[in-house]
């Protein structure tokens, strides 16, 4: 899941970015409204972690312009002001959730998972496909009840495919979910990771649709 | 609390009543005087007339014969009763009298006017003696009738007044209400507000006299609004500046605990160090600030060698890692300032720290002396991004952090500088340089210095 962090404090921004990566997210981080607006126009994210007080304006302005653009990406507001009036203002502007500083990193991750799940119209936390089970909160994958060890990238690719069962995803789409825009994309990396996934979970798990991309196969 | 309308109403009704009353008294007195004058003249006229008739023998009187003739009675009854005439011989015999005149002598005095009581009635009498014929003519006027005349005039005056006064009171009440309508409008507007509504009063029909009140009221509203906004901003900024570093520390600590990779753990711990340093600086600045605030506003005392302080700060604050250097102009060495050394050091340190933090890599921070008009100044310049014009008035507010903020800033530095300089009568001026960067100017005017010393 690809997350954009908008936070001006360097220590907190770095902590969130690394911490969310540990929780299985792909996180990008920017530090101002201007950067956030620019990035949001060119990239799709599964969710946004948005600080309210930014050096060049309020996070609420970023949120407002997103919603005016019909950008429905779920937004988790982070703020030092967590009075009732502030929370109401945030939620009424179009935020999906609200956390006051200082917060717990695990709670941020859990809330982001919930936001993404709800945005996808699912209520179940665990993803299932045939004999496969993927639990995003524990970053655990089981095949027929047996846990399978996957690398971070492999897990992310499987997560993306299982979140969109039956849909064909292009290599570009998978890369976008996999790498932050600040990261260098290694060529052929997706092919390599899918190769590893097939060898760990069975060759029929991921079908290649020539010229288009990949989707989950019928036999897993 | 008496209402203005009641007060105005009472005042107007009382003064109007008083004016009417004095008019009545004045008319009463002048009418009475006039009536007396006219009637006295008539009395005199009548006396002389009777006397002259006797002289011309038109009326025959025999001084010895009592009551020889009644004077011819006039046909009109109401007039008949008004004047009474008696003709007496000088021997005291009533020779003649008019109808309705009393038998008793109206006057026993010399010629002229007098007043007597006969049978319980007051008479005004005019006496004239005709010595040739040996008779005295007395013409009397019944005072009751005279008073009745004056009373009739006053009654004619008072009756309409009694009818008009209530109507007048009603009109006064309406006028007062109408006249106070602008005040009532404002009162209604204020009553209808929520306590938090500080928008200016406008669109209310008002009067010229109330405009100043309205203006100052609106001015007050505007000031309170600004103050409240500043306070709200302060709380929001303070919360942000105090809680964000804590959130950063906690997050980094959790990262360090959660990660198995040594590199990530080390990086998180390094970030924690940065965070602790920053929080430490924030705490130091908060303590500095309350220390300055606890001081009495000091008169200019102490002497500071500006060059020495700035040079030692420059050695401490220069940033070799980013190749930022600090230049102190030689002229400053000779400069001695009348300021508490501690306050000056604090102000200079924060300004220099800001300049270094905002300087680009390889930038130079320059300190020099300048004279601007009356003011003598110490200028600290940098090559940084400067401060956006709209933010200039706000940057000395506590916890305010502008768009071009330094990563380790807390928003307290300039507030501390202003506070420290203000305590000893100095001023901080900030202006963007034409060539880019910021000029922070520590200034004092000799005039204000003299005022401060007195």
PDB file of N, CA and C in Angstrom, chain B residues 193-224:
ATOM      1  N   UNK B 193     -26.792  39.343  19.472  1.00  0.00           N
ATOM      2  CA  UNK B 193     -25.550  38.668  19.109  1.00  0.00           C
ATOM      3  C   UNK B 193     -25.232  37.522  20.044  1.00  0.00           C
ATOM      4  N   UNK B 194     -24.486  36.550  19.476  1.00  0.00           N
ATOM      5  CA  UNK B 194     -23.873  35.572  20.356  1.00  0.00           C
ATOM      6  C   UNK B 194     -22.636  36.220  20.957  1.00  0.00           C
ATOM      7  N   UNK B 195     -22.225  35.728  22.133  1.00  0.00           N
ATOM      8  CA  UNK B 195     -21.101  36.359  22.837  1.00  0.00           C
ATOM      9  C   UNK B 195     -19.830  36.308  21.995  1.00  0.00           C
ATOM     10  N   UNK B 196     -19.732  35.322  21.143  1.00  0.00           N
ATOM     11  CA  UNK B 196     -18.490  35.167  20.384  1.00  0.00           C
ATOM     12  C   UNK B 196     -18.501  35.978  19.094  1.00  0.00           C
ATOM     13  N   UNK B 197     -19.656  36.598  18.803  1.00  0.00           N
ATOM     14  CA  UNK B 197     -19.758  37.346  17.553  1.00  0.00           C
ATOM     15  C   UNK B 197     -19.119  38.717  17.726  1.00  0.00           C
ATOM     16  N   UNK B 198     -17.966  38.926  17.101  1.00  0.00           N
ATOM     17  CA  UNK B 198     -17.260  40.197  17.255  1.00  0.00           C
ATOM     18  C   UNK B 198     -17.206  40.959  15.941  1.00  0.00           C
ATOM     19  N   UNK B 199     -18.141  40.647  15.044  1.00  0.00           N
ATOM     20  CA  UNK B 199     -18.149  41.370  13.773  1.00  0.00           C
ATOM     21  C   UNK B 199     -18.603  42.803  14.034  1.00  0.00           C
ATOM     22  N   UNK B 200     -18.134  43.754  13.221  1.00  0.00           N
ATOM     23  CA  UNK B 200     -18.518  45.141  13.466  1.00  0.00           C
ATOM     24  C   UNK B 200     -20.017  45.353  13.282  1.00  0.00           C
ATOM     25  N   UNK B 201     -20.556  46.343  14.027  1.00  0.00           N
ATOM     26  CA  UNK B 201     -21.970  46.686  13.870  1.00  0.00           C
ATOM     27  C   UNK B 201     -22.101  47.491  12.598  1.00  0.00           C
ATOM     28  N   UNK B 202     -22.870  46.999  11.658  1.00  0.00           N
ATOM     29  CA  UNK B 202     -23.114  47.806  10.468  1.00  0.00           C
ATOM     30  C   UNK B 202     -24.491  47.499   9.921  1.00  0.00           C
ATOM     31  N   UNK B 203     -24.948  48.347   9.012  1.00  0.00           N
ATOM     32  CA  UNK B 203     -26.285  48.174   8.472  1.00  0.00           C
ATOM     33  C   UNK B 203     -27.368  48.540   9.465  1.00  0.00           C
ATOM     34  N   UNK B 204     -26.965  49.177  10.583  1.00  0.00           N
ATOM     35  CA  UNK B 204     -27.960  49.605  11.551  1.00  0.00           C
ATOM     36  C   UNK B 204     -28.220  51.090  11.322  1.00  0.00           C
ATOM     37  N   UNK B 205     -29.527  51.460  11.253  1.00  0.00           N
ATOM     38  CA  UNK B 205     -29.852  52.865  11.047  1.00  0.00           C
ATOM     39  C   UNK B 205     -29.436  53.638  12.290  1.00  0.00           C
ATOM     40  N   UNK B 206     -28.624  54.648  12.104  1.00  0.00           N
ATOM     41  CA  UNK B 206     -28.113  55.324  13.285  1.00  0.00           C
ATOM     42  C   UNK B 206     -28.106  56.829  13.078  1.00  0.00           C
ATOM     43  N   UNK B 207     -27.552  57.559  14.035  1.00  0.00           N
ATOM     44  CA  UNK B 207     -27.561  59.015  13.968  1.00  0.00           C
ATOM     45  C   UNK B 207     -26.144  59.540  14.062  1.00  0.00           C
ATOM     46  N   UNK B 208     -25.985  60.798  13.630  1.00  0.00           N
ATOM     47  CA  UNK B 208     -24.653  61.387  13.554  1.00  0.00           C
ATOM     48  C   UNK B 208     -23.953  61.359  14.918  1.00  0.00           C
ATOM     49  N   UNK B 209     -24.749  61.615  15.993  1.00  0.00           N
ATOM     50  CA  UNK B 209     -24.152  61.719  17.320  1.00  0.00           C
ATOM     51  C   UNK B 209     -23.625  60.371  17.810  1.00  0.00           C
ATOM     52  N   UNK B 210     -24.219  59.282  17.279  1.00  0.00           N
ATOM     53  CA  UNK B 210     -23.839  57.960  17.785  1.00  0.00           C
ATOM     54  C   UNK B 210     -22.686  57.378  16.987  1.00  0.00           C
ATOM     55  N   UNK B 211     -22.420  57.971  15.820  1.00  0.00           N
ATOM     56  CA  UNK B 211     -21.348  57.434  14.968  1.00  0.00           C
ATOM     57  C   UNK B 211     -20.016  57.291  15.713  1.00  0.00           C
ATOM     58  N   UNK B 212     -19.580  58.294  16.500  1.00  0.00           N
ATOM     59  CA  UNK B 212     -18.316  58.098  17.237  1.00  0.00           C
ATOM     60  C   UNK B 212     -18.365  56.903  18.181  1.00  0.00           C
ATOM     61  N   UNK B 213     -19.490  56.757  18.886  1.00  0.00           N
ATOM     62  CA  UNK B 213     -19.635  55.614  19.805  1.00  0.00           C
ATOM     63  C   UNK B 213     -19.532  54.316  19.020  1.00  0.00           C
ATOM     64  N   UNK B 214     -20.263  54.296  17.892  1.00  0.00           N
ATOM     65  CA  UNK B 214     -20.286  53.102  17.064  1.00  0.00           C
ATOM     66  C   UNK B 214     -18.887  52.791  16.540  1.00  0.00           C
ATOM     67  N   UNK B 215     -18.193  53.861  16.109  1.00  0.00           N
ATOM     68  CA  UNK B 215     -16.844  53.676  15.570  1.00  0.00           C
ATOM     69  C   UNK B 215     -15.911  53.096  16.618  1.00  0.00           C
ATOM     70  N   UNK B 216     -15.979  53.656  17.831  1.00  0.00           N
ATOM     71  CA  UNK B 216     -15.042  53.142  18.838  1.00  0.00           C
ATOM     72  C   UNK B 216     -15.444  51.733  19.265  1.00  0.00           C
ATOM     73  N   UNK B 217     -16.750  51.462  19.245  1.00  0.00           N
ATOM     74  CA  UNK B 217     -17.211  50.105  19.578  1.00  0.00           C
ATOM     75  C   UNK B 217     -16.695  49.110  18.538  1.00  0.00           C
ATOM     76  N   UNK B 218     -16.835  49.488  17.257  1.00  0.00           N
ATOM     77  CA  UNK B 218     -16.333  48.617  16.191  1.00  0.00           C
ATOM     78  C   UNK B 218     -14.823  48.467  16.268  1.00  0.00           C
ATOM     79  N   UNK B 219     -14.147  49.585  16.629  1.00  0.00           N
ATOM     80  CA  UNK B 219     -12.698  49.510  16.807  1.00  0.00           C
ATOM     81  C   UNK B 219     -12.327  48.531  17.897  1.00  0.00           C
ATOM     82  N   UNK B 220     -13.089  48.592  18.975  1.00  0.00           N
ATOM     83  CA  UNK B 220     -12.841  47.668  20.090  1.00  0.00           C
ATOM     84  C   UNK B 220     -13.051  46.223  19.646  1.00  0.00           C
ATOM     85  N   UNK B 221     -14.157  46.011  18.920  1.00  0.00           N
ATOM     86  CA  UNK B 221     -14.427  44.662  18.409  1.00  0.00           C
ATOM     87  C   UNK B 221     -13.239  44.159  17.591  1.00  0.00           C
ATOM     88  N   UNK B 222     -12.740  45.050  16.718  1.00  0.00           N
ATOM     89  CA  UNK B 222     -11.641  44.640  15.839  1.00  0.00           C
ATOM     90  C   UNK B 222     -10.411  44.292  16.669  1.00  0.00           C
ATOM     91  N   UNK B 223     -10.138  45.113  17.707  1.00  0.00           N
ATOM     92  CA  UNK B 223      -8.956  44.835  18.524  1.00  0.00           C
ATOM     93  C   UNK B 223      -9.091  43.514  19.262  1.00  0.00           C
ATOM     94  N   UNK B 224     -10.294  43.301  19.835  1.00  0.00           N
ATOM     95  CA  UNK B 224     -10.507  42.049  20.571  1.00  0.00           C
ATOM     96  C   UNK B 224     -10.383  40.860  19.626  1.00  0.00           C
TER      97      UNK B 224
END
